[in-house]
């Protein structure tokens, strides 16, 4: 029997909240969800921090590799979120069901293929890509376990994007809260050998990550396809229906995946440069990255608000509304960036009590990195909103790729090698290079955003 109505989520046009409230309704739960995810990583870092600086470096270096896989494949979730928002705006229930179901099938296939290959070569991979022998030895088992989590992480990215665009932004946050609490308890128990549990060291944190990633994907699947019928499981029936779903899915996902690949590889290569200065410099960089992530993602909900609200406006053919949402979200980003930037700077006071075992040199380097990056939080948040929200919503993924390539590979990384390895600045030079990269990306993203042709985009979505 054909469907006669859209799913049971709240029709975004059934009420008229203020623009600020509508942005907050989407952005706040998403930001809280990502903060919880990064708190999970931070807790793992604190737990393994009791094992010393090499353990911190091993977990951070391994995470930077699996981060490449997770974020690159997670571009499928961004693509699905944009298409779901457009389907909601146009009230196309069948297209919504086909898009989500096909995306889940694709995520399962890609996630399985991409996670198994590095798992087989885990024994040698860390050393081959630049880890010191001590870091590679400490991190191999952890890396092998977390790379298997790529599949459920990718599936969770897809399902979370669906729920946000379908009017249920708090649901992914609830799933994340449950699994973060579980992860923290499991990680502490397995790393330290609490009670009847074996003391697995760094590998214990890997087991916690894998188990809770699987649990989160199952919870989100129940939320999407369960009793509330946010989406019904419905594969396309004909070749024409498959084409109508898969082509736009990959038209967005492939370029987004490429840009995420460039971004994550660039982040990883910075870690390689830090490693050239020693395990302590790498450990300090991981502490800064993890702490910064917690405060940067306090604004990440604005990116989700952009893709959702602009996508709905494009789907309903309202160009003026799409442009207005872009302007409002960018303005909101300034306020959140200033607030969270100040909190990030104050977090330098947490280094002594949380990372006492890492050593005074590690804490000093991390403190310098925190203060430098906190001063430029506004730039990073603007890049996140425009580069990951506005440009993909405007179908200008090439602009995102251009910004990431120029920022990281033309400006940032060469400057990091020059300042970090060939001047007395050392680790300070690498942190400075990353800030200059963000300024270069800001210039590219801002230029490309001014060139988006919303009229053409609305015509294509009709």
One Martini backbone bead per residue (centre of mass of N, CA, C, O) as a GRO file, in nm:
protein
  462
    1UNK     BB    1   0.095   0.036   0.024
    2UNK     BB    2   0.080   0.352  -0.009
    3UNK     BB    3   0.178   0.641   0.107
    4UNK     BB    4  -0.007   0.928   0.263
    5UNK     BB    5   0.233   1.015   0.459
    6UNK     BB    6   0.432   1.138   0.656
    7UNK     BB    7   0.598   1.109   0.907
    8UNK     BB    8   0.588   1.166   1.271
    9UNK     BB    9   0.729   1.413   1.244
   10UNK     BB   10   0.772   1.734   1.272
   11UNK     BB   11   0.654   1.986   1.102
   12UNK     BB   12   0.839   2.262   1.018
   13UNK     BB   13   0.551   2.426   0.923
   14UNK     BB   14   0.350   2.405   1.191
   15UNK     BB   15   0.532   2.638   1.299
   16UNK     BB   16   0.652   2.977   1.438
   17UNK     BB   17   0.937   3.017   1.522
   18UNK     BB   18   1.199   3.163   1.587
   19UNK     BB   19   1.498   3.163   1.438
   20UNK     BB   20   1.666   3.117   1.695
   21UNK     BB   21   1.501   2.871   1.793
   22UNK     BB   22   1.541   2.693   1.543
   23UNK     BB   23   1.843   2.676   1.561
   24UNK     BB   24   1.859   2.566   1.855
   25UNK     BB   25   1.691   2.302   1.815
   26UNK     BB   26   1.932   2.184   1.645
   27UNK     BB   27   2.215   2.273   1.762
   28UNK     BB   28   2.224   2.188   2.062
   29UNK     BB   29   2.202   1.875   2.041
   30UNK     BB   30   2.443   1.842   1.849
   31UNK     BB   31   2.660   1.969   2.025
   32UNK     BB   32   2.620   1.780   2.265
   33UNK     BB   33   2.687   1.521   2.116
   34UNK     BB   34   2.983   1.599   2.034
   35UNK     BB   35   3.084   1.656   2.313
   36UNK     BB   36   3.041   1.370   2.417
   37UNK     BB   37   3.231   1.231   2.215
   38UNK     BB   38   3.488   1.395   2.311
   39UNK     BB   39   3.474   1.315   2.603
   40UNK     BB   40   3.533   1.024   2.548
   41UNK     BB   41   3.820   1.070   2.440
   42UNK     BB   42   3.919   1.219   2.692
   43UNK     BB   43   3.878   0.990   2.892
   44UNK     BB   44   4.066   0.793   2.752
   45UNK     BB   45   4.315   0.976   2.784
   46UNK     BB   46   4.316   0.979   3.092
   47UNK     BB   47   4.332   0.678   3.140
   48UNK     BB   48   4.600   0.634   2.967
   49UNK     BB   49   4.771   0.855   3.114
   50UNK     BB   50   4.858   0.661   3.353
   51UNK     BB   51   5.081   0.522   3.142
   52UNK     BB   52   5.175   0.777   2.982
   53UNK     BB   53   5.297   0.942   2.706
   54UNK     BB   54   5.301   0.702   2.505
   55UNK     BB   55   5.001   0.630   2.533
   56UNK     BB   56   4.888   0.896   2.435
   57UNK     BB   57   5.027   0.891   2.158
   58UNK     BB   58   4.906   0.621   2.058
   59UNK     BB   59   4.608   0.699   2.065
   60UNK     BB   60   4.629   0.957   1.890
   61UNK     BB   61   4.757   0.829   1.637
   62UNK     BB   62   4.534   0.619   1.587
   63UNK     BB   63   4.297   0.820   1.571
   64UNK     BB   64   4.407   0.976   1.318
   65UNK     BB   65   4.355   0.733   1.131
   66UNK     BB   66   4.053   0.660   1.190
   67UNK     BB   67   3.953   0.944   1.125
   68UNK     BB   68   3.983   0.927   0.824
   69UNK     BB   69   3.768   0.710   0.782
   70UNK     BB   70   3.524   0.823   0.941
   71UNK     BB   71   3.500   1.106   0.799
   72UNK     BB   72   3.498   1.025   0.505
   73UNK     BB   73   3.249   0.827   0.528
   74UNK     BB   74   3.064   1.044   0.679
   75UNK     BB   75   2.976   1.202   0.420
   76UNK     BB   76   2.719   1.036   0.380
   77UNK     BB   77   2.563   1.175   0.611
   78UNK     BB   78   2.555   1.458   0.488
   79UNK     BB   79   2.413   1.382   0.228
   80UNK     BB   80   2.157   1.267   0.358
   81UNK     BB   81   2.072   1.518   0.517
   82UNK     BB   82   2.021   1.699   0.271
   83UNK     BB   83   1.811   1.511   0.125
   84UNK     BB   84   1.609   1.494   0.357
   85UNK     BB   85   1.548   1.795   0.381
   86UNK     BB   86   1.435   1.818   0.091
   87UNK     BB   87   1.208   1.608   0.126
   88UNK     BB   88   1.063   1.759   0.350
   89UNK     BB   89   1.015   2.027   0.199
   90UNK     BB   90   0.861   1.854  -0.047
   91UNK     BB   91   0.700   1.602   0.055
   92UNK     BB   92   0.875   1.311  -0.001
   93UNK     BB   93   0.833   1.003   0.119
   94UNK     BB   94   0.953   0.795  -0.081
   95UNK     BB   95   1.228   0.930  -0.116
   96UNK     BB   96   1.308   0.912   0.175
   97UNK     BB   97   1.308   0.602   0.208
   98UNK     BB   98   1.503   0.531  -0.024
   99UNK     BB   99   1.747   0.697   0.066
  100UNK     BB  100   1.796   0.570   0.346
  101UNK     BB  101   1.810   0.270   0.274
  102UNK     BB  102   2.039   0.289   0.067
  103UNK     BB  103   2.247   0.419   0.260
  104UNK     BB  104   2.269   0.182   0.457
  105UNK     BB  105   2.372  -0.025   0.256
  106UNK     BB  106   2.625   0.132   0.173
  107UNK     BB  107   2.750   0.157   0.458
  108UNK     BB  108   2.790  -0.143   0.512
  109UNK     BB  109   2.975  -0.206   0.270
  110UNK     BB  110   3.198   0.010   0.311
  111UNK     BB  111   3.269  -0.043   0.607
  112UNK     BB  112   3.366  -0.334   0.573
  113UNK     BB  113   3.590  -0.290   0.360
  114UNK     BB  114   3.759  -0.054   0.507
  115UNK     BB  115   3.815  -0.201   0.791
  116UNK     BB  116   3.965  -0.473   0.710
  117UNK     BB  117   4.229  -0.388   0.576
  118UNK     BB  118   4.379  -0.246   0.821
  119UNK     BB  119   4.353  -0.487   1.013
  120UNK     BB  120   4.561  -0.679   0.865
  121UNK     BB  121   4.800  -0.426   0.884
  122UNK     BB  122   4.846  -0.325   1.185
  123UNK     BB  123   5.140  -0.419   1.265
  124UNK     BB  124   5.275  -0.198   1.034
  125UNK     BB  125   5.127   0.077   0.988
  126UNK     BB  126   5.228   0.277   1.204
  127UNK     BB  127   5.529   0.269   1.122
  128UNK     BB  128   5.494   0.348   0.817
  129UNK     BB  129   5.348   0.647   0.902
  130UNK     BB  130   5.559   0.750   1.169
  131UNK     BB  131   5.585   0.589   1.412
  132UNK     BB  132   5.728   0.505   1.674
  133UNK     BB  133   5.814   0.215   1.818
  134UNK     BB  134   5.667   0.275   2.090
  135UNK     BB  135   5.395   0.366   1.971
  136UNK     BB  136   5.335   0.116   1.795
  137UNK     BB  137   5.338  -0.096   2.025
  138UNK     BB  138   5.107   0.044   2.200
  139UNK     BB  139   4.880   0.086   1.943
  140UNK     BB  140   4.795  -0.169   1.776
  141UNK     BB  141   4.551  -0.294   1.929
  142UNK     BB  142   4.384  -0.037   1.930
  143UNK     BB  143   4.370   0.001   1.623
  144UNK     BB  144   4.233  -0.269   1.549
  145UNK     BB  145   3.966  -0.206   1.704
  146UNK     BB  146   3.889   0.084   1.592
  147UNK     BB  147   3.870   0.004   1.288
  148UNK     BB  148   3.614  -0.177   1.329
  149UNK     BB  149   3.434   0.083   1.410
  150UNK     BB  150   3.376   0.213   1.132
  151UNK     BB  151   3.105   0.095   1.058
  152UNK     BB  152   2.922   0.197   1.297
  153UNK     BB  153   3.005   0.494   1.262
  154UNK     BB  154   2.892   0.532   0.976
  155UNK     BB  155   2.601   0.449   1.041
  156UNK     BB  156   2.557   0.671   1.256
  157UNK     BB  157   2.592   0.913   1.067
  158UNK     BB  158   2.348   0.855   0.892
  159UNK     BB  159   2.122   0.834   1.115
  160UNK     BB  160   2.170   1.111   1.243
  161UNK     BB  161   2.109   1.283   0.990
  162UNK     BB  162   1.819   1.191   0.962
  163UNK     BB  163   1.705   1.286   1.237
  164UNK     BB  164   1.769   1.586   1.210
  165UNK     BB  165   1.615   1.639   0.933
  166UNK     BB  166   1.338   1.495   1.066
  167UNK     BB  167   1.301   1.646   1.365
  168UNK     BB  168   1.530   1.466   1.568
  169UNK     BB  169   1.796   1.597   1.733
  170UNK     BB  170   1.788   1.440   2.023
  171UNK     BB  171   1.833   1.137   1.962
  172UNK     BB  172   2.144   1.119   1.916
  173UNK     BB  173   2.212   1.231   2.198
  174UNK     BB  174   2.099   0.995   2.361
  175UNK     BB  175   2.275   0.773   2.238
  176UNK     BB  176   2.544   0.905   2.321
  177UNK     BB  177   2.506   0.918   2.626
  178UNK     BB  178   2.486   0.617   2.678
  179UNK     BB  179   2.768   0.536   2.542
  180UNK     BB  180   2.959   0.718   2.703
  181UNK     BB  181   2.912   0.598   2.979
  182UNK     BB  182   2.989   0.309   2.898
  183UNK     BB  183   3.274   0.366   2.793
  184UNK     BB  184   3.403   0.475   3.050
  185UNK     BB  185   3.361   0.221   3.222
  186UNK     BB  186   3.501   0.014   3.038
  187UNK     BB  187   3.774   0.148   3.005
  188UNK     BB  188   3.860   0.160   3.301
  189UNK     BB  189   3.834  -0.145   3.358
  190UNK     BB  190   4.036  -0.248   3.122
  191UNK     BB  191   4.290  -0.076   3.177
  192UNK     BB  192   4.309  -0.132   3.512
  193UNK     BB  193   4.153  -0.385   3.635
  194UNK     BB  194   3.869  -0.383   3.752
  195UNK     BB  195   3.821  -0.623   3.938
  196UNK     BB  196   3.742  -0.885   3.714
  197UNK     BB  197   3.907  -0.734   3.518
  198UNK     BB  198   4.135  -0.701   3.287
  199UNK     BB  199   4.457  -0.564   3.223
  200UNK     BB  200   4.491  -0.410   2.893
  201UNK     BB  201   4.530  -0.124   2.866
  202UNK     BB  202   4.506   0.028   2.571
  203UNK     BB  203   4.313  -0.197   2.457
  204UNK     BB  204   4.068  -0.137   2.642
  205UNK     BB  205   3.978   0.120   2.488
  206UNK     BB  206   3.915  -0.030   2.223
  207UNK     BB  207   3.689  -0.213   2.326
  208UNK     BB  208   3.501   0.015   2.415
  209UNK     BB  209   3.465   0.146   2.137
  210UNK     BB  210   3.344  -0.097   1.984
  211UNK     BB  211   3.100  -0.168   2.159
  212UNK     BB  212   2.963   0.124   2.159
  213UNK     BB  213   2.936   0.157   1.851
  214UNK     BB  214   2.739  -0.072   1.809
  215UNK     BB  215   2.521   0.022   2.007
  216UNK     BB  216   2.458   0.295   1.871
  217UNK     BB  217   2.364   0.188   1.592
  218UNK     BB  218   2.121   0.027   1.707
  219UNK     BB  219   1.969   0.259   1.837
  220UNK     BB  220   1.937   0.434   1.578
  221UNK     BB  221   1.784   0.224   1.409
  222UNK     BB  222   1.539   0.219   1.597
  223UNK     BB  223   1.469   0.522   1.569
  224UNK     BB  224   1.420   0.516   1.257
  225UNK     BB  225   1.261   0.207   1.217
  226UNK     BB  226   1.068   0.208   1.434
  227UNK     BB  227   0.763   0.285   1.581
  228UNK     BB  228   0.774   0.597   1.465
  229UNK     BB  229   0.839   0.607   1.157
  230UNK     BB  230   1.046   0.801   1.030
  231UNK     BB  231   1.128   0.542   0.865
  232UNK     BB  232   1.094   0.322   0.594
  233UNK     BB  233   1.170   0.022   0.474
  234UNK     BB  234   1.274   0.103   0.125
  235UNK     BB  235   1.356  -0.019  -0.157
  236UNK     BB  236   1.412   0.020  -0.460
  237UNK     BB  237   1.250  -0.127  -0.750
  238UNK     BB  238   1.400   0.031  -0.973
  239UNK     BB  239   1.637   0.163  -1.167
  240UNK     BB  240   1.523   0.452  -1.160
  241UNK     BB  241   1.510   0.471  -0.849
  242UNK     BB  242   1.807   0.421  -0.792
  243UNK     BB  243   1.912   0.660  -0.954
  244UNK     BB  244   1.750   0.885  -0.799
  245UNK     BB  245   1.925   0.820  -0.534
  246UNK     BB  246   2.234   0.762  -0.591
  247UNK     BB  247   2.330   1.004  -0.749
  248UNK     BB  248   2.286   1.234  -0.534
  249UNK     BB  249   2.439   1.092  -0.309
  250UNK     BB  250   2.725   1.090  -0.468
  251UNK     BB  251   2.748   1.383  -0.562
  252UNK     BB  252   2.798   1.461  -0.260
  253UNK     BB  253   2.978   1.239  -0.118
  254UNK     BB  254   3.239   1.227  -0.284
  255UNK     BB  255   3.345   1.519  -0.249
  256UNK     BB  256   3.321   1.514   0.060
  257UNK     BB  257   3.516   1.278   0.097
  258UNK     BB  258   3.760   1.418  -0.026
  259UNK     BB  259   3.774   1.658   0.170
  260UNK     BB  260   3.798   1.484   0.425
  261UNK     BB  261   4.058   1.349   0.340
  262UNK     BB  262   4.233   1.598   0.327
  263UNK     BB  263   4.186   1.692   0.616
  264UNK     BB  264   4.276   1.431   0.773
  265UNK     BB  265   4.554   1.402   0.646
  266UNK     BB  266   4.656   1.672   0.742
  267UNK     BB  267   4.626   1.612   1.043
  268UNK     BB  268   4.815   1.367   1.043
  269UNK     BB  269   5.075   1.515   0.937
  270UNK     BB  270   5.109   1.686   1.187
  271UNK     BB  271   5.176   1.443   1.367
  272UNK     BB  272   5.432   1.367   1.218
  273UNK     BB  273   5.581   1.628   1.286
  274UNK     BB  274   5.564   1.601   1.593
  275UNK     BB  275   5.717   1.325   1.603
  276UNK     BB  276   5.998   1.453   1.524
  277UNK     BB  277   6.011   1.582   1.831
  278UNK     BB  278   5.855   1.354   1.979
  279UNK     BB  279   5.649   1.207   2.210
  280UNK     BB  280   5.582   1.467   2.374
  281UNK     BB  281   5.480   1.642   2.141
  282UNK     BB  282   5.256   1.447   2.055
  283UNK     BB  283   5.104   1.441   2.321
  284UNK     BB  284   5.040   1.745   2.330
  285UNK     BB  285   4.878   1.755   2.064
  286UNK     BB  286   4.653   1.560   2.163
  287UNK     BB  287   4.549   1.732   2.392
  288UNK     BB  288   4.473   1.980   2.227
  289UNK     BB  289   4.282   1.844   2.024
  290UNK     BB  290   4.078   1.730   2.228
  291UNK     BB  291   4.006   1.992   2.377
  292UNK     BB  292   3.928   2.160   2.131
  293UNK     BB  293   3.699   1.982   2.028
  294UNK     BB  294   3.500   2.032   2.260
  295UNK     BB  295   3.472   2.349   2.192
  296UNK     BB  296   3.413   2.351   1.889
  297UNK     BB  297   3.150   2.159   1.904
  298UNK     BB  298   2.973   2.379   2.039
  299UNK     BB  299   2.923   2.479   1.713
  300UNK     BB  300   2.833   2.232   1.521
  301UNK     BB  301   2.522   2.269   1.511
  302UNK     BB  302   2.529   2.495   1.292
  303UNK     BB  303   2.586   2.307   1.060
  304UNK     BB  304   2.324   2.140   1.083
  305UNK     BB  305   2.134   2.383   1.058
  306UNK     BB  306   2.214   2.455   0.773
  307UNK     BB  307   2.141   2.190   0.619
  308UNK     BB  308   1.845   2.184   0.714
  309UNK     BB  309   1.727   2.475   0.656
  310UNK     BB  310   1.832   2.506   0.368
  311UNK     BB  311   1.719   2.241   0.253
  312UNK     BB  312   1.419   2.310   0.297
  313UNK     BB  313   1.416   2.569   0.126
  314UNK     BB  314   1.501   2.435  -0.136
  315UNK     BB  315   1.270   2.223  -0.149
  316UNK     BB  316   1.044   2.474  -0.142
  317UNK     BB  317   1.173   2.730  -0.316
  318UNK     BB  318   1.320   2.932  -0.092
  319UNK     BB  319   1.562   3.157  -0.133
  320UNK     BB  320   1.541   3.373   0.090
  321UNK     BB  321   1.553   3.171   0.326
  322UNK     BB  322   1.828   3.049   0.270
  323UNK     BB  323   1.992   3.314   0.297
  324UNK     BB  324   1.894   3.386   0.583
  325UNK     BB  325   2.008   3.138   0.731
  326UNK     BB  326   2.302   3.189   0.673
  327UNK     BB  327   2.322   3.461   0.818
  328UNK     BB  328   2.229   3.366   1.103
  329UNK     BB  329   2.439   3.142   1.157
  330UNK     BB  330   2.694   3.316   1.133
  331UNK     BB  331   2.620   3.503   1.367
  332UNK     BB  332   2.604   3.281   1.586
  333UNK     BB  333   2.905   3.184   1.561
  334UNK     BB  334   3.042   3.421   1.701
  335UNK     BB  335   2.929   3.380   1.985
  336UNK     BB  336   3.017   3.083   2.036
  337UNK     BB  337   3.322   3.120   1.982
  338UNK     BB  338   3.385   3.314   2.211
  339UNK     BB  339   3.287   3.143   2.447
  340UNK     BB  340   3.452   2.875   2.385
  341UNK     BB  341   3.729   3.008   2.370
  342UNK     BB  342   3.747   3.089   2.666
  343UNK     BB  343   3.715   2.803   2.782
  344UNK     BB  344   3.962   2.685   2.644
  345UNK     BB  345   4.170   2.867   2.781
  346UNK     BB  346   4.097   2.777   3.077
  347UNK     BB  347   4.179   2.466   3.042
  348UNK     BB  348   4.481   2.495   3.130
  349UNK     BB  349   4.411   2.431   3.440
  350UNK     BB  350   4.377   2.102   3.384
  351UNK     BB  351   4.659   1.976   3.333
  352UNK     BB  352   4.774   1.901   3.610
  353UNK     BB  353   4.539   1.711   3.723
  354UNK     BB  354   4.510   1.523   3.447
  355UNK     BB  355   4.852   1.527   3.352
  356UNK     BB  356   5.077   1.443   3.567
  357UNK     BB  357   5.214   1.182   3.415
  358UNK     BB  358   5.329   1.331   3.150
  359UNK     BB  359   5.469   1.590   3.232
  360UNK     BB  360   5.593   1.915   3.216
  361UNK     BB  361   5.652   1.940   2.909
  362UNK     BB  362   5.376   1.857   2.805
  363UNK     BB  363   5.212   2.076   2.957
  364UNK     BB  364   5.350   2.320   2.831
  365UNK     BB  365   5.289   2.266   2.532
  366UNK     BB  366   4.981   2.247   2.566
  367UNK     BB  367   4.936   2.534   2.677
  368UNK     BB  368   5.031   2.688   2.429
  369UNK     BB  369   4.830   2.559   2.228
  370UNK     BB  370   4.570   2.653   2.363
  371UNK     BB  371   4.611   2.964   2.353
  372UNK     BB  372   4.646   2.993   2.048
  373UNK     BB  373   4.373   2.856   1.955
  374UNK     BB  374   4.170   3.025   2.122
  375UNK     BB  375   4.225   3.299   1.963
  376UNK     BB  376   4.100   3.131   1.679
  377UNK     BB  377   3.800   3.023   1.704
  378UNK     BB  378   3.635   3.194   1.504
  379UNK     BB  379   3.765   3.087   1.245
  380UNK     BB  380   3.691   2.785   1.279
  381UNK     BB  381   3.384   2.820   1.291
  382UNK     BB  382   3.346   2.955   1.017
  383UNK     BB  383   3.461   2.717   0.853
  384UNK     BB  384   3.250   2.510   0.946
  385UNK     BB  385   2.996   2.651   0.839
  386UNK     BB  386   3.087   2.704   0.543
  387UNK     BB  387   3.247   2.436   0.460
  388UNK     BB  388   3.013   2.221   0.602
  389UNK     BB  389   2.737   2.387   0.516
  390UNK     BB  390   2.703   2.597   0.285
  391UNK     BB  391   2.849   2.467   0.041
  392UNK     BB  392   2.698   2.192   0.035
  393UNK     BB  393   2.411   2.323   0.018
  394UNK     BB  394   2.525   2.470  -0.265
  395UNK     BB  395   2.696   2.247  -0.429
  396UNK     BB  396   3.011   2.342  -0.332
  397UNK     BB  397   3.250   2.109  -0.301
  398UNK     BB  398   3.493   2.232  -0.448
  399UNK     BB  399   3.540   2.459  -0.244
  400UNK     BB  400   3.620   2.273  -0.013
  401UNK     BB  401   3.860   2.138  -0.145
  402UNK     BB  402   4.022   2.392  -0.203
  403UNK     BB  403   4.052   2.489   0.091
  404UNK     BB  404   4.194   2.232   0.204
  405UNK     BB  405   4.434   2.221   0.012
  406UNK     BB  406   4.549   2.503   0.051
  407UNK     BB  407   4.565   2.514   0.359
  408UNK     BB  408   4.738   2.249   0.407
  409UNK     BB  409   4.938   2.191   0.139
  410UNK     BB  410   5.029   2.495   0.073
  411UNK     BB  411   5.053   2.620   0.373
  412UNK     BB  412   5.066   2.460   0.649
  413UNK     BB  413   5.271   2.219   0.621
  414UNK     BB  414   5.517   2.369   0.511
  415UNK     BB  415   5.527   2.560   0.759
  416UNK     BB  416   5.564   2.340   0.975
  417UNK     BB  417   5.834   2.233   0.875
  418UNK     BB  418   5.987   2.497   0.885
  419UNK     BB  419   5.924   2.591   1.186
  420UNK     BB  420   5.953   2.311   1.344
  421UNK     BB  421   6.243   2.189   1.199
  422UNK     BB  422   6.409   2.491   1.105
  423UNK     BB  423   6.348   2.628   1.386
  424UNK     BB  424   6.329   2.739   1.719
  425UNK     BB  425   6.015   2.701   1.758
  426UNK     BB  426   5.896   2.433   1.689
  427UNK     BB  427   5.600   2.359   1.823
  428UNK     BB  428   5.501   2.650   1.782
  429UNK     BB  429   5.518   2.650   1.470
  430UNK     BB  430   5.298   2.436   1.425
  431UNK     BB  431   5.064   2.589   1.555
  432UNK     BB  432   5.086   2.837   1.369
  433UNK     BB  433   5.037   2.688   1.099
  434UNK     BB  434   4.743   2.605   1.165
  435UNK     BB  435   4.635   2.895   1.175
  436UNK     BB  436   4.711   2.980   0.887
  437UNK     BB  437   4.535   2.772   0.752
  438UNK     BB  438   4.260   2.887   0.848
  439UNK     BB  439   4.292   3.161   0.702
  440UNK     BB  440   4.304   3.044   0.415
  441UNK     BB  441   4.027   2.903   0.422
  442UNK     BB  442   3.856   3.152   0.474
  443UNK     BB  443   3.910   3.288   0.204
  444UNK     BB  444   3.796   3.065   0.020
  445UNK     BB  445   3.512   3.020   0.141
  446UNK     BB  446   3.407   3.311   0.114
  447UNK     BB  447   3.431   3.331  -0.192
  448UNK     BB  448   3.248   3.086  -0.267
  449UNK     BB  449   2.985   3.175  -0.118
  450UNK     BB  450   2.933   3.425  -0.314
  451UNK     BB  451   2.887   3.212  -0.580
  452UNK     BB  452   2.619   3.112  -0.513
  453UNK     BB  453   2.333   2.966  -0.697
  454UNK     BB  454   2.020   2.937  -0.581
  455UNK     BB  455   1.837   2.922  -0.829
  456UNK     BB  456   1.969   2.670  -0.955
  457UNK     BB  457   1.927   2.480  -0.713
  458UNK     BB  458   1.617   2.486  -0.704
  459UNK     BB  459   1.575   2.378  -0.992
  460UNK     BB  460   1.714   2.098  -0.937
  461UNK     BB  461   1.516   2.016  -0.687
  462UNK     BB  462   1.231   2.008  -0.844
   0.00000   0.00000   0.00000
